[in-house]
Amino acid sequence: MENQTRDVFMEEFPPQFASTQRSLTSASPGVQLSPAATSQRIRAGIFPAAIDASRLDEAPFKARHGLMGCKALELESLTQTLLRLPENQVYTINRPLNAGDHFEENVRRARGSKALASTLHNLMDSNSLIVVNSPEVDPSFQPIYQEILASISELAAFRDPRRPVLMPTLYLFIASPNSVTPFHLDRYSTFLFQFRGSKKVAVASPWDSQVISDPDREAYVSYADTTLPWSDERERRMTHFNFHPGEALHIPFVSGHYVKNGPDDISISMSVIFNTQRTMMWRQALNFNHRARRLLRPLNITPSPVGQNALRDAGKARLWQAWLSARARANF
Ligand SMILES: [Fe+2]
């Protein structure tokens, strides 16, 4: 994936992710089409009730999760874990953010902050947000990471049983009451799990161009421009979820979303982000469109949107792969 290292949420792959990085690279040229989205109810590990796997990356939805009571996710234990993690995996933002702020820029600037210990101590009153990249490098997170990975693999196997999940990574979010995670999209498929406190999460339909325009989505996924316009009208078009401990929320690939934490308690939540063969196809097609849009502008031609036709998206993905291969050959 071009420019992979610039992703604020995948800036550095810890060593244990080498194998998943390889599977991403090797999976890319052989993009597969998804089967028709017929209902596929699957009861997978951490989800006590069956989930319709055909809804993955089609629409946001809530489910129950069975991860409550995990000691590694209690604040006292988390404090110790965060203080021993490498500084470059912890991002501490110590000022109030709004839904319309630039999310990735704020997180990037907060990387390796020295204020972690005092922020953890003053979380109730400090309007802070702590984001932790890959807490699973700590042994205390390995059991929960493996459980989550097994469960999402079961769900995603509905579309690709051979390599259902690519690049699975955890992110932890520890937030003061009322703090906000600004509007953004994920270049991944996501499940968010709530452990403490409550929040409201607003999620758009994945390809709603009234919330994120096609050119903005393509530029964001291509790392060319991660600015996203925000407005009340966009907020009105999104689905608003009240999110409580014991609940999981699926956020589809490229669905715009933002989070407002509740007023009463510190919030502890964790997400797993991952790609699938299908989301990789979309990523490549979006990269293709971003470049094609610029090249075709003088001819007054606009590329067709991604996410509407799997055959067309697969063709664009293959063209993008061919372009990357040709460019790599030219450079050597
Ligand atoms: Fe996100």
Coordinates of C-alpha atoms in Angstrom, one line a residue, residues 43-257:
R43 CA -22.1 -16.5 16.7
A44 CA -18.5 -15.6 17.0
G45 CA -16.4 -15.8 20.3
I46 CA -16.7 -12.5 22.1
F47 CA -20.1 -11.7 20.7
P48 CA -22.7 -13.6 22.8
A49 CA -25.5 -13.1 20.2
A50 CA -25.3 -14.1 16.5
I51 CA -24.3 -11.2 14.2
D52 CA -25.3 -11.0 10.5
A53 CA -21.8 -11.0 9.0
S54 CA -23.2 -9.8 5.6
R55 CA -23.6 -6.4 7.3
L56 CA -19.9 -5.9 7.8
D57 CA -18.8 -2.7 6.0
E58 CA -22.4 -2.2 4.7
A59 CA -23.9 -0.4 7.7
P60 CA -23.0 0.5 11.3
F61 CA -24.6 -1.6 14.0
K62 CA -24.3 -2.3 17.7
A63 CA -23.9 -5.7 19.4
R64 CA -23.1 -7.0 22.9
H65 CA -19.5 -8.0 23.7
G66 CA -18.3 -10.5 26.4
L67 CA -15.1 -8.7 27.3
M68 CA -16.2 -7.0 30.5
G69 CA -14.2 -7.8 33.6
C70 CA -10.9 -7.8 31.8
K71 CA -8.4 -6.6 34.4
A72 CA -6.1 -5.2 31.7
L73 CA -8.8 -2.6 30.9
E74 CA -9.3 -1.2 34.4
L75 CA -7.9 2.2 34.9
E76 CA -5.4 1.2 37.7
S77 CA -3.9 -1.6 35.5
L78 CA -4.0 0.6 32.4
T79 CA -2.1 3.3 34.1
Q80 CA 0.8 0.9 34.8
T81 CA 0.6 -0.5 31.2
L82 CA 0.7 2.9 29.5
L83 CA 3.6 4.1 31.6
R84 CA 5.7 1.2 30.4
L85 CA 4.7 1.3 26.8
P86 CA 7.1 2.9 24.3
E87 CA 6.4 6.7 24.2
N88 CA 5.7 6.7 20.5
Q89 CA 2.7 4.5 21.0
V90 CA 0.9 6.9 23.3
Y91 CA -0.8 10.1 22.1
T92 CA -1.9 12.5 24.9
I93 CA -4.2 15.4 23.9
N94 CA -4.7 17.9 26.7
R95 CA -7.2 20.3 25.3
P96 CA -10.8 20.2 24.4
L97 CA -11.5 19.2 20.8
N98 CA -14.6 19.8 18.7
A99 CA -16.3 17.6 16.1
G100 CA -15.0 19.7 13.3
D101 CA -11.3 19.7 14.4
H102 CA -8.7 18.0 12.3
F103 CA -8.4 14.6 14.0
E104 CA -5.3 13.1 12.5
E105 CA -3.3 16.3 12.9
N106 CA -4.2 16.6 16.6
V107 CA -3.3 13.0 17.2
R108 CA 0.0 13.3 15.3
R109 CA 1.0 16.4 17.3
A110 CA 0.3 14.6 20.6
R111 CA 2.6 11.7 19.9
G112 CA 5.1 10.9 22.7
S113 CA 3.8 13.6 25.0
K114 CA 5.6 13.8 28.3
A115 CA 2.3 14.7 30.1
L116 CA 1.0 11.1 30.3
A117 CA 1.4 10.6 34.0
S118 CA -0.3 13.8 35.1
T119 CA -3.0 13.4 32.5
L120 CA -3.9 10.0 33.8
H121 CA -4.0 11.4 37.3
N122 CA -6.3 14.3 36.4
L123 CA -8.6 12.6 33.8
M124 CA -11.9 13.5 35.5
D125 CA -11.3 17.3 35.0
S126 CA -8.7 17.8 32.3
N127 CA -10.7 17.5 29.0
S128 CA -8.1 15.1 27.8
L129 CA -7.9 12.2 25.3
I130 CA -5.3 9.5 25.4
V131 CA -4.9 7.3 22.3
V132 CA -2.8 4.2 22.5
N133 CA -1.5 2.5 19.4
S134 CA -1.1 -1.3 19.6
P135 CA -1.4 -1.9 23.3
E136 CA -1.2 -5.6 22.4
V137 CA 2.6 -5.3 22.4
D138 CA 2.2 -5.5 26.2
P139 CA 1.7 -9.1 27.5
S140 CA -1.3 -8.0 29.6
F141 CA -3.2 -7.3 26.3
Q142 CA -2.3 -10.5 24.5
P143 CA -5.2 -12.7 25.7
I144 CA -7.9 -10.1 24.8
Y145 CA -6.2 -9.4 21.5
Q146 CA -6.2 -13.0 20.5
E147 CA -9.9 -13.4 21.5
I148 CA -10.9 -10.4 19.5
L149 CA -8.8 -11.5 16.5
A150 CA -10.4 -15.0 16.5
S151 CA -13.9 -13.5 16.7
I152 CA -13.5 -10.9 13.9
S153 CA -11.8 -13.6 11.8
E154 CA -14.9 -15.8 12.2
L155 CA -17.1 -13.0 11.1
A156 CA -15.0 -11.9 8.1
A157 CA -14.5 -15.5 7.0
F158 CA -18.0 -15.2 5.5
R159 CA -16.4 -13.3 2.6
D160 CA -12.9 -14.8 2.5
P161 CA -12.3 -17.9 4.5
R162 CA -8.6 -18.1 3.5
R163 CA -7.4 -14.7 4.7
P164 CA -10.3 -13.1 6.4
V165 CA -8.5 -10.4 8.4
L166 CA -5.4 -8.3 7.4
M167 CA -3.3 -6.1 9.6
P168 CA -5.5 -6.3 12.8
T169 CA -4.5 -3.7 15.3
L170 CA -5.9 -2.5 18.7
Y171 CA -6.4 1.1 19.7
L172 CA -7.2 2.2 23.2
F173 CA -9.1 5.4 24.0
I174 CA -9.1 6.8 27.5
A175 CA -11.1 10.1 27.7
S176 CA -12.2 12.7 30.1
P177 CA -15.9 13.4 30.6
N178 CA -17.4 15.4 27.7
S179 CA -14.2 15.1 25.6
V180 CA -14.7 14.7 21.8
T181 CA -13.0 12.6 19.2
P182 CA -13.3 14.8 16.0
F183 CA -15.0 13.7 12.8
H184 CA -12.9 11.5 10.6
L185 CA -12.9 8.2 8.7
D186 CA -11.0 5.0 9.2
R187 CA -9.1 3.4 6.3
Y188 CA -10.1 0.1 7.9
S189 CA -13.1 -1.9 9.1
T190 CA -13.6 -1.2 12.8
F191 CA -15.2 -2.7 15.9
L192 CA -15.3 -0.4 18.9
F193 CA -15.8 -1.8 22.4
Q194 CA -16.9 0.2 25.5
F195 CA -15.6 -0.7 28.9
R196 CA -16.3 2.2 31.2
G197 CA -18.3 5.4 30.9
S198 CA -20.8 6.2 28.2
K199 CA -20.6 8.1 24.9
K200 CA -22.5 9.1 21.9
V201 CA -21.1 7.9 18.6
A202 CA -22.4 9.4 15.3
V203 CA -21.7 7.2 12.2
A204 CA -22.4 7.9 8.6
S205 CA -23.4 5.4 5.9
P206 CA -20.1 4.3 4.4
W207 CA -20.4 5.8 1.0
D208 CA -22.7 8.8 1.8
S209 CA -21.3 11.5 -0.4
Q210 CA -23.4 14.2 1.3
V211 CA -21.4 13.6 4.5
I212 CA -18.0 13.0 2.8
S213 CA -17.7 13.9 -0.9
D214 CA -16.1 11.4 -3.2
P215 CA -13.0 13.6 -3.9
D216 CA -12.6 14.2 -0.1
R217 CA -12.9 10.5 0.7
E218 CA -10.4 9.6 -2.1
A219 CA -7.9 12.2 -0.9
Y220 CA -8.2 11.1 2.7
V221 CA -7.6 7.4 1.9
S222 CA -4.7 8.4 -0.4
Y223 CA -3.1 10.4 2.4
A224 CA -3.1 13.4 0.1
D225 CA -5.4 15.6 2.3
T226 CA -6.9 14.5 5.6
T227 CA -9.1 17.6 6.0
L228 CA -12.8 16.8 6.1
P229 CA -15.5 19.6 6.0
W230 CA -17.9 19.5 8.9
S231 CA -21.4 20.9 9.3
D232 CA -24.7 20.5 11.1
E233 CA -26.3 19.1 8.0
R234 CA -23.7 16.3 7.9
E235 CA -24.3 15.5 11.5
R236 CA -28.1 15.2 10.8
R237 CA -27.5 12.6 8.2
M238 CA -25.5 10.4 10.5
T239 CA -26.8 7.6 12.8
H240 CA -26.5 8.4 16.5
F241 CA -25.7 5.6 18.9
N242 CA -25.8 5.7 22.7
F243 CA -22.9 3.6 23.6
H244 CA -22.5 1.9 27.0
P245 CA -20.1 -0.6 28.8
G246 CA -20.6 -4.1 27.4
E247 CA -21.5 -2.9 23.9
A248 CA -19.6 -3.1 20.6
L249 CA -20.2 -0.9 17.6
H250 CA -19.2 -1.8 14.0
I251 CA -18.0 1.2 12.0
P252 CA -17.8 0.3 8.3
F253 CA -14.8 1.1 6.2
V254 CA -14.7 4.8 5.3
S255 CA -17.8 5.7 7.3
G256 CA -17.4 9.2 8.7
H257 CA -17.8 9.2 12.5

